[in-house]
XYZ file of C-alpha atoms in Angstrom:
382
model
C 156.168 124.707 102.057
C 152.598 126.820 101.529
C 152.236 128.331 97.875
C 150.895 131.725 98.961
C 151.043 133.447 102.605
C 150.116 137.566 102.239
C 151.315 140.783 104.488
C 148.916 143.260 105.468
C 150.674 147.302 106.001
C 148.142 148.945 108.784
C 151.327 150.296 110.534
C 150.774 154.440 109.042
C 149.695 157.156 111.572
C 146.644 158.479 108.716
C 148.180 162.223 109.506
C 146.031 163.281 106.692
C 142.698 161.776 107.435
C 143.024 163.858 110.792
C 141.000 164.743 112.982
C 138.976 161.083 112.330
C 142.822 159.023 113.688
C 142.313 161.395 116.290
C 141.601 158.506 119.136
C 141.708 155.469 115.879
C 144.902 153.825 113.812
C 143.670 154.578 110.257
C 142.850 151.253 109.687
C 139.739 151.035 112.840
C 138.299 154.126 110.735
C 135.299 152.276 109.474
C 133.477 152.454 105.861
C 129.799 152.151 105.855
C 129.935 150.698 109.236
C 133.188 147.996 109.080
C 137.109 149.172 110.092
C 139.187 149.028 106.683
C 141.586 146.468 108.221
C 138.537 144.425 108.170
C 137.675 144.601 104.261
C 141.733 143.944 103.540
C 141.556 140.965 105.907
C 137.990 139.787 103.522
C 139.986 140.082 100.848
C 142.775 137.602 101.338
C 140.723 134.971 103.154
C 138.196 135.225 100.318
C 141.729 134.662 97.381
C 141.964 131.226 99.891
C 145.141 132.942 101.575
C 145.708 131.054 104.871
C 148.525 132.572 106.303
C 148.491 136.463 107.193
C 150.870 138.566 108.323
C 149.716 142.035 109.751
C 152.339 144.278 110.316
C 151.495 146.907 112.768
C 152.981 149.876 114.192
C 150.743 153.263 115.222
C 148.520 152.016 117.945
C 149.564 148.925 117.116
C 148.170 147.107 120.304
C 144.904 148.466 120.450
C 144.834 147.613 116.511
C 145.983 143.848 117.774
C 143.671 143.890 120.549
C 140.502 144.710 117.839
C 141.941 141.949 115.594
C 142.139 139.266 117.915
C 138.480 139.691 119.455
C 137.363 140.140 116.119
C 138.972 137.893 114.398
C 138.164 134.594 116.164
C 139.629 130.903 115.728
C 136.098 129.563 114.665
C 135.940 132.727 111.911
C 139.045 132.145 110.573
C 138.952 128.398 110.017
C 141.717 127.063 108.837
C 143.599 130.804 108.374
C 146.230 131.939 110.354
C 146.262 135.376 111.236
C 148.765 136.793 113.242
C 150.224 140.436 114.406
C 153.501 141.803 114.731
C 154.390 145.571 116.066
C 156.922 146.805 114.291
C 158.842 150.311 113.564
C 159.326 149.743 110.192
C 160.757 152.646 108.020
C 158.669 152.031 104.997
C 156.962 149.062 103.291
C 160.277 147.284 102.012
C 161.258 147.798 105.428
C 158.388 146.158 107.167
C 158.424 144.024 104.745
C 161.957 143.126 105.741
C 161.492 142.750 109.254
C 158.982 140.066 108.565
C 160.643 138.023 106.531
C 161.621 135.150 109.496
C 157.323 134.583 109.456
C 156.760 134.070 106.068
C 156.688 130.425 104.955
C 155.429 130.609 101.333
C 156.729 130.430 97.897
C 154.574 133.456 97.153
C 153.492 136.672 99.004
C 151.066 139.125 98.295
C 151.378 142.163 100.190
C 148.639 144.675 100.961
C 146.989 147.454 102.373
C 144.608 148.492 105.490
C 143.402 151.519 104.877
C 142.514 150.964 101.377
C 139.277 149.589 99.446
C 139.491 147.360 96.380
C 137.580 144.511 95.110
C 140.872 143.767 92.772
C 140.295 140.360 91.896
C 143.081 138.801 93.921
C 143.364 135.155 92.677
C 142.817 136.584 89.090
C 146.417 138.861 89.943
C 148.133 136.410 91.804
C 147.600 133.949 88.898
C 148.771 136.161 86.693
C 152.034 136.616 88.576
C 152.684 132.782 88.374
C 152.056 132.187 84.678
C 154.623 136.038 84.388
C 157.053 134.260 86.680
C 159.203 137.157 87.365
C 160.334 138.323 90.629
C 157.577 141.071 91.284
C 153.708 142.279 90.348
C 152.196 145.319 90.552
C 148.830 145.515 90.333
C 147.912 148.548 88.520
C 144.317 149.950 87.288
C 142.930 153.355 84.783
C 142.105 156.367 86.740
C 140.713 158.725 84.811
C 142.381 162.009 87.457
C 145.195 162.964 89.677
C 147.276 160.725 87.884
C 150.820 162.871 88.940
C 149.297 161.797 92.671
C 150.512 158.529 91.662
C 152.336 157.507 89.103
C 153.026 156.619 85.899
C 154.800 153.228 83.730
C 156.015 152.062 79.997
C 155.097 148.478 79.316
C 155.422 146.096 76.782
C 152.689 144.086 75.316
C 153.561 141.413 77.571
C 153.300 143.487 80.254
C 156.831 143.796 81.920
C 157.880 146.897 83.149
C 160.604 149.196 81.601
C 160.264 152.583 83.207
C 158.280 153.230 86.322
C 157.565 156.980 88.232
C 156.162 157.265 91.738
C 154.767 160.693 91.686
C 156.493 161.796 88.326
C 156.673 165.595 87.744
C 155.402 167.179 84.244
C 159.233 167.038 82.761
C 159.530 163.310 83.617
C 156.825 162.876 81.476
C 157.511 164.551 79.008
C 160.862 162.362 78.488
C 159.493 159.468 79.022
C 157.411 159.743 76.457
C 160.518 161.033 74.193
C 162.259 157.517 75.143
C 159.483 155.196 73.753
C 160.477 151.930 70.945
C 157.718 150.560 69.171
C 156.969 147.802 71.248
C 156.863 149.803 74.445
C 153.464 151.829 74.995
C 153.717 154.898 78.085
C 150.457 154.549 80.469
C 149.962 158.369 81.979
C 146.657 157.402 83.448
C 148.058 154.274 85.557
C 148.151 153.883 89.487
C 150.022 151.936 91.299
C 147.174 150.372 93.500
C 149.673 149.669 96.154
C 149.201 145.371 96.158
C 152.152 143.598 95.073
C 152.538 139.685 95.243
C 156.315 138.579 95.378
C 158.368 135.953 94.651
C 160.444 134.697 98.229
C 163.622 135.609 96.638
C 162.703 138.818 97.916
C 163.871 138.924 100.782
C 167.524 138.631 99.341
C 167.283 141.888 97.412
C 165.432 143.541 100.248
C 168.345 142.405 102.837
C 171.270 143.161 100.704
C 170.315 147.050 99.279
C 169.054 147.665 102.595
C 166.293 149.710 100.364
C 162.844 150.779 102.541
C 160.245 151.662 99.929
C 158.772 149.807 97.412
C 157.178 152.334 95.312
C 160.601 154.528 95.323
C 163.409 152.396 95.894
C 162.863 148.880 95.169
C 161.002 148.692 91.935
C 163.300 151.673 90.376
C 166.541 149.459 91.782
C 165.230 145.894 90.010
C 163.875 147.253 86.493
C 167.643 149.090 86.957
C 169.348 145.447 87.454
C 167.640 143.475 84.793
C 164.725 141.790 87.150
C 161.865 140.989 85.347
C 158.917 143.006 86.956
C 155.192 142.821 85.624
C 152.252 145.272 85.702
C 148.588 143.908 86.698
C 146.519 145.974 84.609
C 142.685 145.666 85.422
C 139.393 148.437 85.818
C 139.021 147.437 89.055
C 137.165 149.316 92.066
C 140.051 151.462 94.215
C 140.255 154.183 96.664
C 142.682 155.124 99.008
C 141.191 156.713 102.104
C 143.877 159.095 102.539
C 142.076 162.190 103.253
C 138.628 163.010 104.404
C 137.229 163.939 100.950
C 138.180 160.398 99.603
C 137.393 158.556 102.642
C 133.528 160.102 102.262
C 133.746 158.838 99.043
C 134.637 155.267 99.927
C 131.613 155.034 101.620
C 128.947 156.994 99.183
C 131.303 153.961 96.575
C 130.100 151.065 98.600
C 126.387 152.368 98.822
C 126.047 152.367 95.145
C 127.526 148.972 94.888
C 130.660 150.035 92.593
C 132.706 147.911 94.566
C 130.825 144.740 94.246
C 131.001 142.080 95.899
C 131.991 145.034 98.954
C 129.249 145.673 100.263
C 127.842 147.443 103.305
C 127.602 146.165 106.665
C 124.765 144.043 107.492
C 121.803 142.407 106.093
C 120.571 144.397 102.735
C 116.747 145.379 102.083
C 116.412 146.308 98.893
C 119.569 148.640 99.029
C 119.046 149.219 103.060
C 122.199 147.490 104.663
C 120.690 146.333 108.409
C 122.578 145.368 111.912
C 120.021 145.918 114.415
C 116.820 146.777 114.904
C 115.909 150.244 113.286
C 113.660 152.477 116.605
C 111.554 154.461 114.481
C 109.110 157.058 115.267
C 105.990 158.302 113.480
C 106.611 159.319 109.583
C 110.116 158.296 108.965
C 111.247 158.637 106.029
C 114.433 155.980 104.886
C 116.020 156.472 101.549
C 118.648 154.139 99.405
C 121.236 153.461 99.439
C 121.665 154.103 103.020
C 123.397 151.670 105.811
C 122.244 151.586 110.119
C 124.436 149.958 112.919
C 123.359 148.201 115.548
C 120.557 150.150 118.565
C 119.662 153.244 115.663
C 116.558 155.258 117.505
C 114.832 157.758 114.029
C 112.202 160.384 116.191
C 109.304 161.733 114.476
C 109.885 162.880 110.581
C 113.441 162.434 110.396
C 114.755 161.934 107.225
C 117.641 159.587 105.942
C 118.467 160.942 102.705
C 120.738 158.879 100.300
C 124.344 157.856 100.558
C 124.308 158.461 104.306
C 125.898 155.833 106.713
C 124.764 155.768 110.456
C 126.784 153.577 113.188
C 125.818 152.582 116.247
C 123.820 153.703 119.125
C 122.953 156.898 117.254
C 120.023 158.776 118.020
C 118.675 161.521 115.176
C 115.672 164.172 116.823
C 112.455 164.737 115.290
C 112.110 166.857 112.115
C 116.195 165.907 111.123
C 117.517 165.624 107.885
C 120.749 163.562 107.319
C 121.848 163.691 103.808
C 124.948 162.389 102.062
C 126.744 161.876 105.834
C 128.913 159.632 107.844
C 128.116 159.321 111.304
C 129.678 157.799 113.670
C 128.925 155.972 116.808
C 127.352 156.549 119.521
C 126.339 160.414 118.606
C 122.935 162.801 119.714
C 121.285 164.844 117.110
C 118.887 167.302 117.952
C 115.840 168.060 116.377
C 115.269 170.078 113.434
C 119.233 169.273 112.001
C 120.247 169.605 108.439
C 123.428 167.484 107.916
C 124.648 167.963 104.373
C 128.100 166.285 103.822
C 129.607 165.633 106.645
C 131.066 163.242 109.030
C 130.411 163.413 112.600
C 133.022 161.237 114.332
C 132.086 159.110 117.674
C 130.449 160.566 120.975
C 128.973 163.485 119.220
C 126.062 165.427 120.692
C 124.957 167.658 118.269
C 121.875 170.609 120.181
C 118.526 171.117 118.505
C 118.207 173.328 114.746
C 122.376 172.922 113.696
C 122.877 173.384 110.021
C 126.331 170.981 109.246
C 127.273 171.358 105.900
C 130.588 170.266 104.527
C 131.520 170.218 108.143
C 133.662 167.524 110.348
C 133.223 166.965 113.838
C 136.068 165.336 115.245
C 135.159 162.722 118.207
C 134.125 163.808 121.479
C 132.472 167.242 120.145
C 129.539 169.457 121.934
C 127.712 171.353 119.091
C 125.372 173.407 120.784
C 121.971 174.576 119.422
C 121.640 176.715 116.592
C 125.133 176.557 114.957
C 125.718 176.891 111.860
C 129.059 175.039 110.543
C 129.475 174.887 106.345
C 132.810 174.071 105.467
C 134.819 174.216 108.195
C 136.797 171.020 110.658
C 135.852 171.386 114.571
C 139.059 169.482 116.499
C 138.693 166.903 118.894
C 136.935 167.662 121.934
C 135.458 170.798 121.061
C 132.492 172.418 122.862
C 130.859 175.280 120.463
């Protein structure tokens, strides 16, 4: 039996990311020209985990086909990567359904829709040293704590209280209940990556609990299982909605998530996957990234923090700024696109202004349109 294996949870519908997920499963949404699931797989391989299982559900066949095609045997080497399509009712339920596939003493559970540079080997070593049943990866957060959770730890990082998305009164009561040797952290996020000993399978089978954060971890604390928190200030972002999705692209371009970087070769802050066919007097600022088969016509300006996908044509005198352009997109002349997302297979006319707009796949926007703070739904002709 090997020491470690891993499960990547990749079954969500990505409802909050609509309309970006209109035609794609969320793990295939690209951040700086690489699907999020690829970052997750590479993260585990880099940590020297040799057996990785992807738990698929929504659009599972499409996701499985992509993974089998992209992660070929020559790319994986001695890593075993398998996809299992199943309809689970929560994170713990997904693990329970995969228990028979696991062949290791310890298991990492990760997610396919986050971008992080969590030091995975350090996290795994911490779990081994503490000897508890479970370890939760955590990071400090400056804001939005109520979105995630709070934790009460001792100086040995053992968890005594764990609350997912706590209400203000719960925070107040927990702060009143402190012991002298315990430390309440209200600015810590549970980042959704866990280490478990294989015995967790028995707990899941006996209890029938469905979700790790809201059910399993509170149960473990109530029943005196040792649960630890790995707390560190690393990069982590849940690409759960369009705003955090844009931030993830900007963050990778700024190297906030180093050594996780955009797709392509870097040339002084510009990441390039293929040849850029440029016209005259084209300006490319840094940091930016480009896919394959990109055509920039005369006097195009690609300003900082822009990600341009594959098979993209941008017309004369157009300006792209802090925007995410997906694949097979044609943008006309004289356009100004700021802090916007244009999804696959869209056609943007001449002299179009987009400001904080989201254009879903397969849309066609006519000449001289102005769209600000709006989302245009799948297949719209405007």
